[in-house]
């Protein structure tokens, strides 16, 4: 039977030792989730992972993975074919200590959160080092624990600093622009934020994990709205830790904490205003199931039949 499919989205999920992609197909008659492929296993060889913790998709469709405990970046085709890798453990330029997040600019340049070196490193698409900035500390342009990074439409870089409960914004060259946030429960405050994403209109969404909520800000850090609370019902969270924005402005949140007594691993989808749309996810290690989500990203969408 021929069914018209209105939207096609590739969603990639990082699990503890592997990576799989899942297509999310929205049909006129309803919604269907279809597992597509998986690759990776525990290890340090090419194509293997040791706690992959972040990923991003380049303009050419290739997938870059921050292979955290192997202290390297790996690049694959959209079908999981290995292309290249770079990095080793250390403090020098091009080396890493537990990289945790990765973002790719429209020009193909790659930004990596080099977490235990408390810095951001920039590379070209082939992995050649360009520049680095950051050091340990609470001052502006310094970091505690970098959990996530995102790139705005204007090319600026937003960094979530979980240890200092704040967000910082930098130019593409690493020049400090602004910061906001402090420890607390009020609007604009955070408790161990872990995820950040930028909408097409430039607004900033932060996964405020410790407060079990999502907060939305303007590009300048002005508070707009928040939603979510602790719980297992629709629109509630246990530990929101990854967030991505679809081209239509939809907000996808990975709520992942399988160690808690009431833990779960699910994806929730919301409108840009925080209205709950749907959720999905089944805990397990079989194809198409998810456990301990470490990263999530969306590939370009479009009409598909």
PDB file of N, CA and C in Angstrom, residues 114-187:
ATOM      1  N   UNK A 114      36.463  19.716  24.771  1.00  0.00           N
ATOM      2  CA  UNK A 114      37.552  18.906  25.317  1.00  0.00           C
ATOM      3  C   UNK A 114      37.456  19.007  26.843  1.00  0.00           C
ATOM      4  N   UNK A 115      36.596  18.173  27.423  1.00  0.00           N
ATOM      5  CA  UNK A 115      36.079  18.417  28.764  1.00  0.00           C
ATOM      6  C   UNK A 115      37.146  18.448  29.844  1.00  0.00           C
ATOM      7  N   UNK A 116      37.974  17.428  29.927  1.00  0.00           N
ATOM      8  CA  UNK A 116      38.942  17.399  31.028  1.00  0.00           C
ATOM      9  C   UNK A 116      40.153  18.282  30.784  1.00  0.00           C
ATOM     10  N   UNK A 117      40.292  18.824  29.583  1.00  0.00           N
ATOM     11  CA  UNK A 117      41.262  19.896  29.346  1.00  0.00           C
ATOM     12  C   UNK A 117      40.605  21.269  29.468  1.00  0.00           C
ATOM     13  N   UNK A 118      39.305  21.280  29.845  1.00  0.00           N
ATOM     14  CA  UNK A 118      38.511  22.504  30.056  1.00  0.00           C
ATOM     15  C   UNK A 118      38.749  23.540  28.962  1.00  0.00           C
ATOM     16  N   UNK A 119      38.489  23.122  27.720  1.00  0.00           N
ATOM     17  CA  UNK A 119      38.680  24.022  26.585  1.00  0.00           C
ATOM     18  C   UNK A 119      37.805  23.578  25.417  1.00  0.00           C
ATOM     19  N   UNK A 120      37.658  24.482  24.454  1.00  0.00           N
ATOM     20  CA  UNK A 120      37.042  24.190  23.170  1.00  0.00           C
ATOM     21  C   UNK A 120      38.133  24.159  22.119  1.00  0.00           C
ATOM     22  N   UNK A 121      38.120  23.148  21.266  1.00  0.00           N
ATOM     23  CA  UNK A 121      39.060  23.086  20.151  1.00  0.00           C
ATOM     24  C   UNK A 121      38.285  23.159  18.828  1.00  0.00           C
ATOM     25  N   UNK A 122      38.873  23.845  17.868  1.00  0.00           N
ATOM     26  CA  UNK A 122      38.280  23.974  16.540  1.00  0.00           C
ATOM     27  C   UNK A 122      39.172  23.293  15.514  1.00  0.00           C
ATOM     28  N   UNK A 123      38.535  22.547  14.587  1.00  0.00           N
ATOM     29  CA  UNK A 123      39.236  21.821  13.530  1.00  0.00           C
ATOM     30  C   UNK A 123      38.522  22.072  12.204  1.00  0.00           C
ATOM     31  N   UNK A 124      39.235  21.814  11.113  1.00  0.00           N
ATOM     32  CA  UNK A 124      38.544  21.791   9.828  1.00  0.00           C
ATOM     33  C   UNK A 124      37.915  20.416   9.628  1.00  0.00           C
ATOM     34  N   UNK A 125      37.234  20.220   8.505  1.00  0.00           N
ATOM     35  CA  UNK A 125      36.492  18.984   8.277  1.00  0.00           C
ATOM     36  C   UNK A 125      37.384  17.756   8.208  1.00  0.00           C
ATOM     37  N   UNK A 126      38.679  17.950   7.920  1.00  0.00           N
ATOM     38  CA  UNK A 126      39.625  16.836   7.850  1.00  0.00           C
ATOM     39  C   UNK A 126      40.325  16.569   9.186  1.00  0.00           C
ATOM     40  N   UNK A 127      39.968  17.343  10.212  1.00  0.00           N
ATOM     41  CA  UNK A 127      40.556  17.125  11.528  1.00  0.00           C
ATOM     42  C   UNK A 127      41.834  17.889  11.780  1.00  0.00           C
ATOM     43  N   UNK A 128      42.172  18.855  10.922  1.00  0.00           N
ATOM     44  CA  UNK A 128      43.359  19.683  11.154  1.00  0.00           C
ATOM     45  C   UNK A 128      43.044  20.748  12.196  1.00  0.00           C
ATOM     46  N   UNK A 129      43.925  20.883  13.173  1.00  0.00           N
ATOM     47  CA  UNK A 129      43.715  21.834  14.267  1.00  0.00           C
ATOM     48  C   UNK A 129      43.750  23.275  13.758  1.00  0.00           C
ATOM     49  N   UNK A 130      42.808  24.104  14.264  1.00  0.00           N
ATOM     50  CA  UNK A 130      42.765  25.522  13.905  1.00  0.00           C
ATOM     51  C   UNK A 130      43.066  26.393  15.118  1.00  0.00           C
ATOM     52  N   UNK A 131      42.296  26.217  16.200  1.00  0.00           N
ATOM     53  CA  UNK A 131      42.530  27.026  17.398  1.00  0.00           C
ATOM     54  C   UNK A 131      41.881  26.371  18.603  1.00  0.00           C
ATOM     55  N   UNK A 132      42.224  26.891  19.785  1.00  0.00           N
ATOM     56  CA  UNK A 132      41.644  26.416  21.039  1.00  0.00           C
ATOM     57  C   UNK A 132      41.508  27.587  21.991  1.00  0.00           C
ATOM     58  N   UNK A 133      40.517  27.490  22.893  1.00  0.00           N
ATOM     59  CA  UNK A 133      40.407  28.500  23.941  1.00  0.00           C
ATOM     60  C   UNK A 133      39.748  27.883  25.173  1.00  0.00           C
ATOM     61  N   UNK A 134      40.043  28.524  26.319  1.00  0.00           N
ATOM     62  CA  UNK A 134      39.462  28.084  27.577  1.00  0.00           C
ATOM     63  C   UNK A 134      40.493  27.515  28.523  1.00  0.00           C
ATOM     64  N   UNK A 135      40.160  27.581  29.815  1.00  0.00           N
ATOM     65  CA  UNK A 135      40.967  26.988  30.871  1.00  0.00           C
ATOM     66  C   UNK A 135      40.062  26.800  32.086  1.00  0.00           C
ATOM     67  N   UNK A 136      40.596  26.185  33.130  1.00  0.00           N
ATOM     68  CA  UNK A 136      39.812  25.892  34.320  1.00  0.00           C
ATOM     69  C   UNK A 136      39.576  27.157  35.136  1.00  0.00           C
ATOM     70  N   UNK A 137      38.319  27.341  35.582  1.00  0.00           N
ATOM     71  CA  UNK A 137      38.041  28.456  36.471  1.00  0.00           C
ATOM     72  C   UNK A 137      36.635  28.986  36.330  1.00  0.00           C
ATOM     73  N   UNK A 138      36.204  29.861  37.274  1.00  0.00           N
ATOM     74  CA  UNK A 138      34.838  30.400  37.269  1.00  0.00           C
ATOM     75  C   UNK A 138      34.695  31.706  36.497  1.00  0.00           C
ATOM     76  N   UNK A 139      35.786  32.280  36.029  1.00  0.00           N
ATOM     77  CA  UNK A 139      35.709  33.574  35.346  1.00  0.00           C
ATOM     78  C   UNK A 139      35.099  33.413  33.950  1.00  0.00           C
ATOM     79  N   UNK A 140      34.734  34.551  33.371  1.00  0.00           N
ATOM     80  CA  UNK A 140      34.269  34.541  31.993  1.00  0.00           C
ATOM     81  C   UNK A 140      35.344  33.969  31.081  1.00  0.00           C
ATOM     82  N   UNK A 141      34.980  33.195  30.123  1.00  0.00           N
ATOM     83  CA  UNK A 141      35.799  32.488  29.141  1.00  0.00           C
ATOM     84  C   UNK A 141      36.598  31.341  29.755  1.00  0.00           C
ATOM     85  N   UNK A 142      36.238  30.955  30.994  1.00  0.00           N
ATOM     86  CA  UNK A 142      36.799  29.749  31.596  1.00  0.00           C
ATOM     87  C   UNK A 142      35.666  28.778  31.893  1.00  0.00           C
ATOM     88  N   UNK A 143      36.042  27.538  32.200  1.00  0.00           N
ATOM     89  CA  UNK A 143      35.033  26.499  32.329  1.00  0.00           C
ATOM     90  C   UNK A 143      35.277  25.626  33.553  1.00  0.00           C
ATOM     91  N   UNK A 144      34.183  24.976  33.991  1.00  0.00           N
ATOM     92  CA  UNK A 144      34.278  23.938  35.004  1.00  0.00           C
ATOM     93  C   UNK A 144      34.154  22.594  34.325  1.00  0.00           C
ATOM     94  N   UNK A 145      32.902  22.189  34.039  1.00  0.00           N
ATOM     95  CA  UNK A 145      32.644  20.958  33.291  1.00  0.00           C
ATOM     96  C   UNK A 145      31.814  21.320  32.069  1.00  0.00           C
ATOM     97  N   UNK A 146      32.400  21.208  30.892  1.00  0.00           N
ATOM     98  CA  UNK A 146      31.683  21.489  29.647  1.00  0.00           C
ATOM     99  C   UNK A 146      30.837  20.271  29.308  1.00  0.00           C
ATOM    100  N   UNK A 147      29.519  20.451  29.274  1.00  0.00           N
ATOM    101  CA  UNK A 147      28.630  19.342  28.962  1.00  0.00           C
ATOM    102  C   UNK A 147      28.174  19.338  27.512  1.00  0.00           C
ATOM    103  N   UNK A 148      27.996  20.525  26.915  1.00  0.00           N
ATOM    104  CA  UNK A 148      27.466  20.552  25.558  1.00  0.00           C
ATOM    105  C   UNK A 148      27.820  21.890  24.902  1.00  0.00           C
ATOM    106  N   UNK A 149      27.818  21.902  23.575  1.00  0.00           N
ATOM    107  CA  UNK A 149      28.056  23.108  22.792  1.00  0.00           C
ATOM    108  C   UNK A 149      27.075  23.142  21.628  1.00  0.00           C
ATOM    109  N   UNK A 150      26.775  24.353  21.153  1.00  0.00           N
ATOM    110  CA  UNK A 150      25.867  24.508  20.015  1.00  0.00           C
ATOM    111  C   UNK A 150      26.278  25.741  19.236  1.00  0.00           C
ATOM    112  N   UNK A 151      25.956  25.741  17.955  1.00  0.00           N
ATOM    113  CA  UNK A 151      26.337  26.839  17.064  1.00  0.00           C
ATOM    114  C   UNK A 151      25.074  27.561  16.604  1.00  0.00           C
ATOM    115  N   UNK A 152      25.068  28.883  16.751  1.00  0.00           N
ATOM    116  CA  UNK A 152      23.930  29.712  16.380  1.00  0.00           C
ATOM    117  C   UNK A 152      23.959  30.026  14.889  1.00  0.00           C
ATOM    118  N   UNK A 153      22.840  30.507  14.334  1.00  0.00           N
ATOM    119  CA  UNK A 153      22.823  30.887  12.918  1.00  0.00           C
ATOM    120  C   UNK A 153      23.861  31.933  12.557  1.00  0.00           C
ATOM    121  N   UNK A 154      24.258  32.791  13.519  1.00  0.00           N
ATOM    122  CA  UNK A 154      25.277  33.803  13.231  1.00  0.00           C
ATOM    123  C   UNK A 154      26.694  33.279  13.383  1.00  0.00           C
ATOM    124  N   UNK A 155      26.852  31.985  13.682  1.00  0.00           N
ATOM    125  CA  UNK A 155      28.163  31.372  13.800  1.00  0.00           C
ATOM    126  C   UNK A 155      28.755  31.410  15.190  1.00  0.00           C
ATOM    127  N   UNK A 156      28.106  32.077  16.141  1.00  0.00           N
ATOM    128  CA  UNK A 156      28.634  32.119  17.499  1.00  0.00           C
ATOM    129  C   UNK A 156      28.430  30.778  18.188  1.00  0.00           C
ATOM    130  N   UNK A 157      29.223  30.544  19.234  1.00  0.00           N
ATOM    131  CA  UNK A 157      29.265  29.262  19.932  1.00  0.00           C
ATOM    132  C   UNK A 157      28.692  29.431  21.334  1.00  0.00           C
ATOM    133  N   UNK A 158      27.740  28.578  21.682  1.00  0.00           N
ATOM    134  CA  UNK A 158      27.181  28.552  23.030  1.00  0.00           C
ATOM    135  C   UNK A 158      27.699  27.318  23.758  1.00  0.00           C
ATOM    136  N   UNK A 159      28.099  27.511  25.010  1.00  0.00           N
ATOM    137  CA  UNK A 159      28.694  26.440  25.800  1.00  0.00           C
ATOM    138  C   UNK A 159      27.943  26.316  27.124  1.00  0.00           C
ATOM    139  N   UNK A 160      27.531  25.095  27.458  1.00  0.00           N
ATOM    140  CA  UNK A 160      26.907  24.823  28.749  1.00  0.00           C
ATOM    141  C   UNK A 160      27.977  24.344  29.722  1.00  0.00           C
ATOM    142  N   UNK A 161      28.110  25.071  30.838  1.00  0.00           N
ATOM    143  CA  UNK A 161      29.083  24.752  31.883  1.00  0.00           C
ATOM    144  C   UNK A 161      28.313  24.230  33.090  1.00  0.00           C
ATOM    145  N   UNK A 162      28.252  22.902  33.209  1.00  0.00           N
ATOM    146  CA  UNK A 162      27.431  22.281  34.242  1.00  0.00           C
ATOM    147  C   UNK A 162      27.915  22.608  35.646  1.00  0.00           C
ATOM    148  N   UNK A 163      29.210  22.606  35.841  1.00  0.00           N
ATOM    149  CA  UNK A 163      29.772  22.816  37.177  1.00  0.00           C
ATOM    150  C   UNK A 163      29.513  24.224  37.693  1.00  0.00           C
ATOM    151  N   UNK A 164      29.477  25.206  36.779  1.00  0.00           N
ATOM    152  CA  UNK A 164      29.216  26.589  37.173  1.00  0.00           C
ATOM    153  C   UNK A 164      27.783  27.030  36.867  1.00  0.00           C
ATOM    154  N   UNK A 165      26.943  26.085  36.442  1.00  0.00           N
ATOM    155  CA  UNK A 165      25.507  26.323  36.280  1.00  0.00           C
ATOM    156  C   UNK A 165      25.233  27.554  35.415  1.00  0.00           C
ATOM    157  N   UNK A 166      25.828  27.567  34.227  1.00  0.00           N
ATOM    158  CA  UNK A 166      25.694  28.744  33.372  1.00  0.00           C
ATOM    159  C   UNK A 166      25.876  28.384  31.907  1.00  0.00           C
ATOM    160  N   UNK A 167      25.521  29.363  31.063  1.00  0.00           N
ATOM    161  CA  UNK A 167      25.752  29.282  29.624  1.00  0.00           C
ATOM    162  C   UNK A 167      26.656  30.435  29.226  1.00  0.00           C
ATOM    163  N   UNK A 168      27.629  30.154  28.362  1.00  0.00           N
ATOM    164  CA  UNK A 168      28.504  31.201  27.836  1.00  0.00           C
ATOM    165  C   UNK A 168      28.402  31.228  26.310  1.00  0.00           C
ATOM    166  N   UNK A 169      28.541  32.427  25.749  1.00  0.00           N
ATOM    167  CA  UNK A 169      28.521  32.609  24.303  1.00  0.00           C
ATOM    168  C   UNK A 169      29.848  33.197  23.846  1.00  0.00           C
ATOM    169  N   UNK A 170      30.378  32.657  22.737  1.00  0.00           N
ATOM    170  CA  UNK A 170      31.650  33.094  22.171  1.00  0.00           C
ATOM    171  C   UNK A 170      31.478  33.333  20.678  1.00  0.00           C
ATOM    172  N   UNK A 171      32.374  34.129  20.124  1.00  0.00           N
ATOM    173  CA  UNK A 171      32.432  34.249  18.669  1.00  0.00           C
ATOM    174  C   UNK A 171      33.031  32.966  18.094  1.00  0.00           C
ATOM    175  N   UNK A 172      32.984  32.833  16.770  1.00  0.00           N
ATOM    176  CA  UNK A 172      33.556  31.659  16.122  1.00  0.00           C
ATOM    177  C   UNK A 172      35.054  31.557  16.345  1.00  0.00           C
ATOM    178  N   UNK A 173      35.683  32.685  16.708  1.00  0.00           N
ATOM    179  CA  UNK A 173      37.126  32.707  16.961  1.00  0.00           C
ATOM    180  C   UNK A 173      37.447  32.545  18.452  1.00  0.00           C
ATOM    181  N   UNK A 174      36.412  32.315  19.279  1.00  0.00           N
ATOM    182  CA  UNK A 174      36.631  32.079  20.700  1.00  0.00           C
ATOM    183  C   UNK A 174      36.637  33.316  21.568  1.00  0.00           C
ATOM    184  N   UNK A 175      36.220  34.458  21.026  1.00  0.00           N
ATOM    185  CA  UNK A 175      36.154  35.683  21.831  1.00  0.00           C
ATOM    186  C   UNK A 175      34.895  35.664  22.693  1.00  0.00           C
ATOM    187  N   UNK A 176      35.050  35.955  23.972  1.00  0.00           N
ATOM    188  CA  UNK A 176      33.918  35.945  24.899  1.00  0.00           C
ATOM    189  C   UNK A 176      32.928  37.040  24.537  1.00  0.00           C
ATOM    190  N   UNK A 177      31.625  36.679  24.552  1.00  0.00           N
ATOM    191  CA  UNK A 177      30.565  37.646  24.258  1.00  0.00           C
ATOM    192  C   UNK A 177      29.718  37.915  25.495  1.00  0.00           C
ATOM    193  N   UNK A 178      29.149  36.864  26.095  1.00  0.00           N
ATOM    194  CA  UNK A 178      28.291  37.059  27.272  1.00  0.00           C
ATOM    195  C   UNK A 178      28.132  35.746  28.015  1.00  0.00           C
ATOM    196  N   UNK A 179      27.592  35.848  29.217  1.00  0.00           N
ATOM    197  CA  UNK A 179      27.264  34.668  30.012  1.00  0.00           C
ATOM    198  C   UNK A 179      25.990  34.944  30.797  1.00  0.00           C
ATOM    199  N   UNK A 180      25.260  33.880  31.152  1.00  0.00           N
ATOM    200  CA  UNK A 180      24.133  34.028  32.064  1.00  0.00           C
ATOM    201  C   UNK A 180      23.908  32.718  32.799  1.00  0.00           C
ATOM    202  N   UNK A 181      23.275  32.845  33.960  1.00  0.00           N
ATOM    203  CA  UNK A 181      22.956  31.676  34.767  1.00  0.00           C
ATOM    204  C   UNK A 181      23.715  31.639  36.070  1.00  0.00           C
ATOM    205  N   UNK A 182      23.108  31.013  37.052  1.00  0.00           N
ATOM    206  CA  UNK A 182      23.711  30.766  38.356  1.00  0.00           C
ATOM    207  C   UNK A 182      22.963  29.596  38.975  1.00  0.00           C
ATOM    208  N   UNK A 183      23.457  29.089  40.103  1.00  0.00           N
ATOM    209  CA  UNK A 183      22.813  27.951  40.747  1.00  0.00           C
ATOM    210  C   UNK A 183      21.494  28.380  41.382  1.00  0.00           C
ATOM    211  N   UNK A 184      20.426  27.681  41.029  1.00  0.00           N
ATOM    212  CA  UNK A 184      19.139  27.988  41.620  1.00  0.00           C
ATOM    213  C   UNK A 184      17.984  27.415  40.832  1.00  0.00           C
ATOM    214  N   UNK A 185      16.764  27.712  41.281  1.00  0.00           N
ATOM    215  CA  UNK A 185      15.550  27.183  40.683  1.00  0.00           C
ATOM    216  C   UNK A 185      14.711  28.253  40.003  1.00  0.00           C
ATOM    217  N   UNK A 186      15.101  29.513  40.085  1.00  0.00           N
ATOM    218  CA  UNK A 186      14.326  30.590  39.488  1.00  0.00           C
ATOM    219  C   UNK A 186      14.523  30.599  37.971  1.00  0.00           C
ATOM    220  N   UNK A 187      13.636  31.281  37.233  1.00  0.00           N
ATOM    221  CA  UNK A 187      13.850  31.418  35.791  1.00  0.00           C
ATOM    222  C   UNK A 187      15.216  32.031  35.498  1.00  0.00           C
TER     223      UNK A 187
END
